[in-house]
PDB file of C-alpha atoms in Angstrom:
ATOM      1  CA  UNK A   1      96.945 101.720  99.210  1.00  0.00           C
ATOM      2  CA  UNK A   2      95.561 105.236  99.060  1.00  0.00           C
ATOM      3  CA  UNK A   3      92.518 104.351  97.000  1.00  0.00           C
ATOM      4  CA  UNK A   4      91.389 101.781  99.558  1.00  0.00           C
ATOM      5  CA  UNK A   5      91.521 104.266 102.415  1.00  0.00           C
ATOM      6  CA  UNK A   6      89.524 106.819 100.449  1.00  0.00           C
ATOM      7  CA  UNK A   7      86.706 104.382  99.789  1.00  0.00           C
ATOM      8  CA  UNK A   8      86.036 102.856 103.197  1.00  0.00           C
ATOM      9  CA  UNK A   9      82.809 104.732 103.822  1.00  0.00           C
ATOM     10  CA  UNK A  10      81.454 103.901 100.393  1.00  0.00           C
ATOM     11  CA  UNK A  11      82.325 100.244 100.817  1.00  0.00           C
ATOM     12  CA  UNK A  12      80.444 100.045 104.056  1.00  0.00           C
ATOM     13  CA  UNK A  13      77.377 101.551 102.427  1.00  0.00           C
ATOM     14  CA  UNK A  14      77.565  98.955  99.684  1.00  0.00           C
ATOM     15  CA  UNK A  15      78.223  96.122 102.063  1.00  0.00           C
ATOM     16  CA  UNK A  16      75.052  97.320 103.654  1.00  0.00           C
ATOM     17  CA  UNK A  17      73.174  94.670 102.114  1.00  0.00           C
ATOM     18  CA  UNK A  18      72.886  95.101 105.831  1.00  0.00           C
ATOM     19  CA  UNK A  19      69.199  95.449 105.258  1.00  0.00           C
ATOM     20  CA  UNK A  20      68.983  91.699 104.957  1.00  0.00           C
ATOM     21  CA  UNK A  21      70.352  91.409 108.490  1.00  0.00           C
ATOM     22  CA  UNK A  22      67.777  93.826 109.909  1.00  0.00           C
ATOM     23  CA  UNK A  23      70.600  95.483 111.833  1.00  0.00           C
ATOM     24  CA  UNK A  24      72.116  98.964 111.783  1.00  0.00           C
ATOM     25  CA  UNK A  25      75.355 100.269 110.343  1.00  0.00           C
ATOM     26  CA  UNK A  26      76.791 102.402 113.150  1.00  0.00           C
ATOM     27  CA  UNK A  27      79.607 104.173 111.291  1.00  0.00           C
ATOM     28  CA  UNK A  28      78.240 107.644 112.114  1.00  0.00           C
ATOM     29  CA  UNK A  29      77.998 106.814 115.806  1.00  0.00           C
ATOM     30  CA  UNK A  30      81.470 105.250 115.734  1.00  0.00           C
ATOM     31  CA  UNK A  31      82.902 108.380 114.070  1.00  0.00           C
ATOM     32  CA  UNK A  32      81.365 110.692 116.672  1.00  0.00           C
ATOM     33  CA  UNK A  33      82.922 108.555 119.395  1.00  0.00           C
ATOM     34  CA  UNK A  34      86.350 108.779 117.767  1.00  0.00           C
ATOM     35  CA  UNK A  35      86.051 112.561 117.377  1.00  0.00           C
ATOM     36  CA  UNK A  36      85.172 112.921 121.068  1.00  0.00           C
ATOM     37  CA  UNK A  37      88.377 111.076 121.967  1.00  0.00           C
ATOM     38  CA  UNK A  38      90.635 112.952 119.543  1.00  0.00           C
ATOM     39  CA  UNK A  39      90.024 116.542 118.476  1.00  0.00           C
ATOM     40  CA  UNK A  40      92.718 116.165 115.804  1.00  0.00           C
ATOM     41  CA  UNK A  41      90.407 113.862 113.860  1.00  0.00           C
ATOM     42  CA  UNK A  42      88.448 116.735 112.322  1.00  0.00           C
ATOM     43  CA  UNK A  43      91.630 118.243 110.852  1.00  0.00           C
ATOM     44  CA  UNK A  44      92.746 114.832 109.621  1.00  0.00           C
ATOM     45  CA  UNK A  45      89.438 114.376 107.816  1.00  0.00           C
ATOM     46  CA  UNK A  46      89.803 117.766 106.151  1.00  0.00           C
ATOM     47  CA  UNK A  47      93.265 116.743 104.931  1.00  0.00           C
ATOM     48  CA  UNK A  48      91.858 113.457 103.648  1.00  0.00           C
ATOM     49  CA  UNK A  49      89.108 115.277 101.771  1.00  0.00           C
ATOM     50  CA  UNK A  50      91.711 117.571 100.221  1.00  0.00           C
ATOM     51  CA  UNK A  51      93.761 114.544  99.166  1.00  0.00           C
ATOM     52  CA  UNK A  52      90.677 112.968  97.579  1.00  0.00           C
ATOM     53  CA  UNK A  53      90.029 116.100  95.538  1.00  0.00           C
ATOM     54  CA  UNK A  54      93.657 116.151  94.396  1.00  0.00           C
ATOM     55  CA  UNK A  55      93.628 112.419  93.584  1.00  0.00           C
ATOM     56  CA  UNK A  56      90.523 112.850  91.461  1.00  0.00           C
ATOM     57  CA  UNK A  57      92.068 115.795  89.639  1.00  0.00           C
ATOM     58  CA  UNK A  58      95.433 114.061  89.092  1.00  0.00           C
ATOM     59  CA  UNK A  59      95.088 110.262  89.222  1.00  0.00           C
ATOM     60  CA  UNK A  60      98.244 108.120  89.461  1.00  0.00           C
ATOM     61  CA  UNK A  61      98.970 104.755  87.884  1.00  0.00           C
ATOM     62  CA  UNK A  62      99.617 103.003  91.205  1.00  0.00           C
ATOM     63  CA  UNK A  63      97.810  99.641  91.253  1.00  0.00           C
ATOM     64  CA  UNK A  64      96.037 100.410  87.991  1.00  0.00           C
ATOM     65  CA  UNK A  65      95.630  97.620  85.452  1.00  0.00           C
ATOM     66  CA  UNK A  66      94.085  98.386  82.065  1.00  0.00           C
ATOM     67  CA  UNK A  67      92.564 101.493  83.577  1.00  0.00           C
ATOM     68  CA  UNK A  68      91.070  99.594  86.542  1.00  0.00           C
ATOM     69  CA  UNK A  69      92.193 100.324  90.121  1.00  0.00           C
ATOM     70  CA  UNK A  70      92.910  96.984  91.842  1.00  0.00           C
ATOM     71  CA  UNK A  71      92.538  96.940  95.643  1.00  0.00           C
ATOM     72  CA  UNK A  72      93.911  93.935  97.603  1.00  0.00           C
ATOM     73  CA  UNK A  73      91.661  92.794 100.444  1.00  0.00           C
ATOM     74  CA  UNK A  74      92.397  90.797 103.581  1.00  0.00           C
ATOM     75  CA  UNK A  75      89.510  89.174 105.452  1.00  0.00           C
ATOM     76  CA  UNK A  76      90.039  88.736 109.214  1.00  0.00           C
ATOM     77  CA  UNK A  77      87.427  86.178 110.303  1.00  0.00           C
ATOM     78  CA  UNK A  78      87.140  85.937 114.103  1.00  0.00           C
ATOM     79  CA  UNK A  79      85.067  82.900 115.088  1.00  0.00           C
ATOM     80  CA  UNK A  80      84.035  81.525 118.479  1.00  0.00           C
ATOM     81  CA  UNK A  81      82.019  78.617 117.141  1.00  0.00           C
ATOM     82  CA  UNK A  82      82.970  76.479 114.135  1.00  0.00           C
ATOM     83  CA  UNK A  83      79.873  77.584 112.224  1.00  0.00           C
ATOM     84  CA  UNK A  84      81.114  81.192 112.434  1.00  0.00           C
ATOM     85  CA  UNK A  85      83.929  80.466 110.017  1.00  0.00           C
ATOM     86  CA  UNK A  86      83.198  82.199 106.740  1.00  0.00           C
ATOM     87  CA  UNK A  87      83.509  80.014 103.669  1.00  0.00           C
ATOM     88  CA  UNK A  88      85.459  80.743 100.534  1.00  0.00           C
ATOM     89  CA  UNK A  89      82.089  80.992  98.791  1.00  0.00           C
ATOM     90  CA  UNK A  90      80.901  83.690 101.192  1.00  0.00           C
ATOM     91  CA  UNK A  91      84.043  85.722 100.624  1.00  0.00           C
ATOM     92  CA  UNK A  92      83.761  85.353  96.859  1.00  0.00           C
ATOM     93  CA  UNK A  93      80.099  86.404  96.987  1.00  0.00           C
ATOM     94  CA  UNK A  94      80.926  89.503  99.051  1.00  0.00           C
ATOM     95  CA  UNK A  95      83.700  90.631  96.722  1.00  0.00           C
ATOM     96  CA  UNK A  96      81.529  89.902  93.689  1.00  0.00           C
ATOM     97  CA  UNK A  97      78.837  92.124  95.221  1.00  0.00           C
ATOM     98  CA  UNK A  98      81.298  94.961  95.740  1.00  0.00           C
ATOM     99  CA  UNK A  99      82.820  94.621  92.297  1.00  0.00           C
ATOM    100  CA  UNK A 100      79.474  94.636  90.528  1.00  0.00           C
ATOM    101  CA  UNK A 101      78.416  97.708  92.488  1.00  0.00           C
ATOM    102  CA  UNK A 102      81.601  99.644  91.779  1.00  0.00           C
ATOM    103  CA  UNK A 103      81.597  98.624  88.092  1.00  0.00           C
ATOM    104  CA  UNK A 104      77.877  99.431  87.794  1.00  0.00           C
ATOM    105  CA  UNK A 105      77.092  95.871  86.781  1.00  0.00           C
ATOM    106  CA  UNK A 106      74.586  95.037  89.514  1.00  0.00           C
ATOM    107  CA  UNK A 107      71.088  94.138  88.346  1.00  0.00           C
ATOM    108  CA  UNK A 108      69.317  96.884  90.296  1.00  0.00           C
ATOM    109  CA  UNK A 109      70.959  99.719  88.345  1.00  0.00           C
ATOM    110  CA  UNK A 110      67.651  99.898  86.461  1.00  0.00           C
ATOM    111  CA  UNK A 111      66.142 101.233  89.693  1.00  0.00           C
ATOM    112  CA  UNK A 112      68.440 104.258  89.912  1.00  0.00           C
ATOM    113  CA  UNK A 113      66.255 107.342  90.515  1.00  0.00           C
ATOM    114  CA  UNK A 114      66.208 109.743  87.577  1.00  0.00           C
ATOM    115  CA  UNK A 115      67.872 112.485  89.619  1.00  0.00           C
ATOM    116  CA  UNK A 116      70.982 110.308  90.088  1.00  0.00           C
ATOM    117  CA  UNK A 117      71.231 108.800  86.602  1.00  0.00           C
ATOM    118  CA  UNK A 118      73.431 111.611  85.203  1.00  0.00           C
ATOM    119  CA  UNK A 119      76.125 110.879  87.819  1.00  0.00           C
ATOM    120  CA  UNK A 120      75.822 107.078  88.051  1.00  0.00           C
ATOM    121  CA  UNK A 121      78.948 105.543  86.540  1.00  0.00           C
ATOM    122  CA  UNK A 122      81.413 102.683  86.388  1.00  0.00           C
ATOM    123  CA  UNK A 123      83.974 103.654  89.056  1.00  0.00           C
ATOM    124  CA  UNK A 124      86.598 101.381  87.454  1.00  0.00           C
ATOM    125  CA  UNK A 125      87.556  99.958  90.844  1.00  0.00           C
ATOM    126  CA  UNK A 126      87.804  96.250  91.667  1.00  0.00           C
ATOM    127  CA  UNK A 127      88.539  94.335  94.861  1.00  0.00           C
ATOM    128  CA  UNK A 128      90.439  91.061  95.037  1.00  0.00           C
ATOM    129  CA  UNK A 129      91.865  88.901  97.792  1.00  0.00           C
ATOM    130  CA  UNK A 130      95.473  89.649  98.619  1.00  0.00           C
ATOM    131  CA  UNK A 131      97.927  87.127  97.194  1.00  0.00           C
ATOM    132  CA  UNK A 132     100.901  88.141  99.345  1.00  0.00           C
ATOM    133  CA  UNK A 133     101.094  89.245 102.974  1.00  0.00           C
ATOM    134  CA  UNK A 134     103.143  92.171 104.384  1.00  0.00           C
ATOM    135  CA  UNK A 135     106.204  89.862 104.490  1.00  0.00           C
ATOM    136  CA  UNK A 136     105.627  89.021 100.806  1.00  0.00           C
ATOM    137  CA  UNK A 137     104.657  85.453 101.634  1.00  0.00           C
ATOM    138  CA  UNK A 138     101.935  83.749  99.629  1.00  0.00           C
ATOM    139  CA  UNK A 139      98.454  84.059 101.142  1.00  0.00           C
ATOM    140  CA  UNK A 140      94.823  83.326 100.344  1.00  0.00           C
ATOM    141  CA  UNK A 141      93.837  86.728 101.727  1.00  0.00           C
ATOM    142  CA  UNK A 142      91.579  85.054 104.320  1.00  0.00           C
ATOM    143  CA  UNK A 143      92.549  84.702 107.993  1.00  0.00           C
ATOM    144  CA  UNK A 144      90.305  82.485 110.118  1.00  0.00           C
ATOM    145  CA  UNK A 145      91.160  82.811 113.798  1.00  0.00           C
ATOM    146  CA  UNK A 146      89.524  81.352 116.912  1.00  0.00           C
ATOM    147  CA  UNK A 147      88.626  83.824 119.651  1.00  0.00           C
ATOM    148  CA  UNK A 148      87.164  83.305 123.129  1.00  0.00           C
ATOM    149  CA  UNK A 149      85.124  86.474 122.612  1.00  0.00           C
ATOM    150  CA  UNK A 150      81.486  85.616 121.884  1.00  0.00           C
ATOM    151  CA  UNK A 151      80.265  89.046 120.715  1.00  0.00           C
ATOM    152  CA  UNK A 152      82.058  92.150 119.512  1.00  0.00           C
ATOM    153  CA  UNK A 153      81.101  95.814 119.747  1.00  0.00           C
ATOM    154  CA  UNK A 154      82.398  98.956 117.986  1.00  0.00           C
ATOM    155  CA  UNK A 155      85.293  99.476 120.421  1.00  0.00           C
ATOM    156  CA  UNK A 156      87.893  98.297 117.870  1.00  0.00           C
ATOM    157  CA  UNK A 157      89.148  95.465 120.077  1.00  0.00           C
ATOM    158  CA  UNK A 158      88.462  93.092 117.191  1.00  0.00           C
ATOM    159  CA  UNK A 159      91.381  94.818 115.431  1.00  0.00           C
ATOM    160  CA  UNK A 160      93.903  93.790 118.104  1.00  0.00           C
ATOM    161  CA  UNK A 161      95.471  90.378 118.715  1.00  0.00           C
ATOM    162  CA  UNK A 162      96.150  91.497 122.296  1.00  0.00           C
ATOM    163  CA  UNK A 163      92.367  91.800 122.757  1.00  0.00           C
ATOM    164  CA  UNK A 164      91.736  88.357 121.188  1.00  0.00           C
ATOM    165  CA  UNK A 165      91.031  89.916 117.796  1.00  0.00           C
ATOM    166  CA  UNK A 166      93.421  90.122 114.845  1.00  0.00           C
ATOM    167  CA  UNK A 167      95.927  92.845 114.009  1.00  0.00           C
ATOM    168  CA  UNK A 168      95.409  94.690 110.706  1.00  0.00           C
ATOM    169  CA  UNK A 169      97.772  94.493 107.796  1.00  0.00           C
ATOM    170  CA  UNK A 170      99.315  97.771 106.647  1.00  0.00           C
ATOM    171  CA  UNK A 171      96.291  99.877 105.661  1.00  0.00           C
ATOM    172  CA  UNK A 172      98.373 101.742 103.083  1.00  0.00           C
ATOM    173  CA  UNK A 173      98.621  98.505 101.115  1.00  0.00           C
ATOM    174  CA  UNK A 174      95.499  96.510 101.989  1.00  0.00           C
ATOM    175  CA  UNK A 175      91.818  96.954 102.666  1.00  0.00           C
ATOM    176  CA  UNK A 176      91.227  95.238 106.018  1.00  0.00           C
ATOM    177  CA  UNK A 177      87.797  93.711 106.623  1.00  0.00           C
ATOM    178  CA  UNK A 178      87.035  92.049 109.956  1.00  0.00           C
ATOM    179  CA  UNK A 179      84.120  89.595 110.002  1.00  0.00           C
ATOM    180  CA  UNK A 180      82.874  88.554 113.420  1.00  0.00           C
ATOM    181  CA  UNK A 181      79.821  87.958 115.584  1.00  0.00           C
ATOM    182  CA  UNK A 182      78.117  91.264 116.398  1.00  0.00           C
ATOM    183  CA  UNK A 183      75.005  91.048 118.529  1.00  0.00           C
ATOM    184  CA  UNK A 184      73.359  94.407 117.803  1.00  0.00           C
ATOM    185  CA  UNK A 185      75.187  95.909 114.827  1.00  0.00           C
ATOM    186  CA  UNK A 186      75.548  95.037 111.172  1.00  0.00           C
ATOM    187  CA  UNK A 187      78.919  96.754 111.029  1.00  0.00           C
ATOM    188  CA  UNK A 188      80.887  99.989 111.065  1.00  0.00           C
ATOM    189  CA  UNK A 189      83.828 101.624 109.306  1.00  0.00           C
ATOM    190  CA  UNK A 190      86.530 104.159 109.886  1.00  0.00           C
ATOM    191  CA  UNK A 191      86.378 107.294 107.741  1.00  0.00           C
ATOM    192  CA  UNK A 192      89.141 108.890 105.646  1.00  0.00           C
ATOM    193  CA  UNK A 193      91.513 110.674 108.009  1.00  0.00           C
ATOM    194  CA  UNK A 194      91.013 108.226 110.879  1.00  0.00           C
ATOM    195  CA  UNK A 195      93.863 106.539 112.732  1.00  0.00           C
ATOM    196  CA  UNK A 196      95.679 104.399 110.144  1.00  0.00           C
ATOM    197  CA  UNK A 197      96.243 101.692 112.770  1.00  0.00           C
ATOM    198  CA  UNK A 198      92.465 101.213 113.047  1.00  0.00           C
ATOM    199  CA  UNK A 199      91.654 101.764 109.388  1.00  0.00           C
ATOM    200  CA  UNK A 200      89.184  99.261 107.987  1.00  0.00           C
ATOM    201  CA  UNK A 201      85.705  97.798 108.043  1.00  0.00           C
ATOM    202  CA  UNK A 202      84.033  95.579 110.628  1.00  0.00           C
ATOM    203  CA  UNK A 203      81.064  93.470 109.496  1.00  0.00           C
ATOM    204  CA  UNK A 204      78.796  91.186 111.463  1.00  0.00           C
ATOM    205  CA  UNK A 205      78.460  87.611 110.229  1.00  0.00           C
ATOM    206  CA  UNK A 206      74.806  88.159 109.345  1.00  0.00           C
ATOM    207  CA  UNK A 207      75.728  90.996 106.981  1.00  0.00           C
ATOM    208  CA  UNK A 208      78.514  89.221 105.137  1.00  0.00           C
ATOM    209  CA  UNK A 209      78.570  87.059 102.052  1.00  0.00           C
ATOM    210  CA  UNK A 210      75.427  87.924 100.085  1.00  0.00           C
ATOM    211  CA  UNK A 211      73.543  85.063 101.704  1.00  0.00           C
ATOM    212  CA  UNK A 212      76.139  82.397 100.843  1.00  0.00           C
ATOM    213  CA  UNK A 213      76.953  79.782 103.463  1.00  0.00           C
TER     214      UNK A 213
END
């Protein structure tokens, strides 16, 4: 799912209703850490940026319905306590928030600064829960999994079953979002060109669901 990988950074910024959690999005810090571990990352990002430019210039019809790009989402909810399980309502509220933002249907569009109004637009992108898993079995698109881990950090262990997290689904086909307890952070995201095996978004419970519970 090429479109999903391109948009990870933007999604995090939108999911950053993070202001309500009074916590920080640490994507920039996370990216610097990844670059320090792998010098190849800079070249990968340049290739991703080139792909984005080409995709914009020559869009394909993959996953496009009536002109709208449809991106399947899988929610990996890691909970230690029962009250850390996200509800269906929370998930629906989060996706509704994203969809309204990307379709320019959110109420606060009236507050767009004048300098940005000429470029503000309906991106014609929508997110929906996956209906089939990588084995083509029926799914709700929501995975709720108990973990003995009480708090997660930005070390990507939440993305690994071996580390008591949950393995991602193929990032070429799905947008992976992990929702878990984060003590100091609202969330973080990979950037285009990052390791495909780690590709996705991590959000703290306090920053997920548009206040629904």
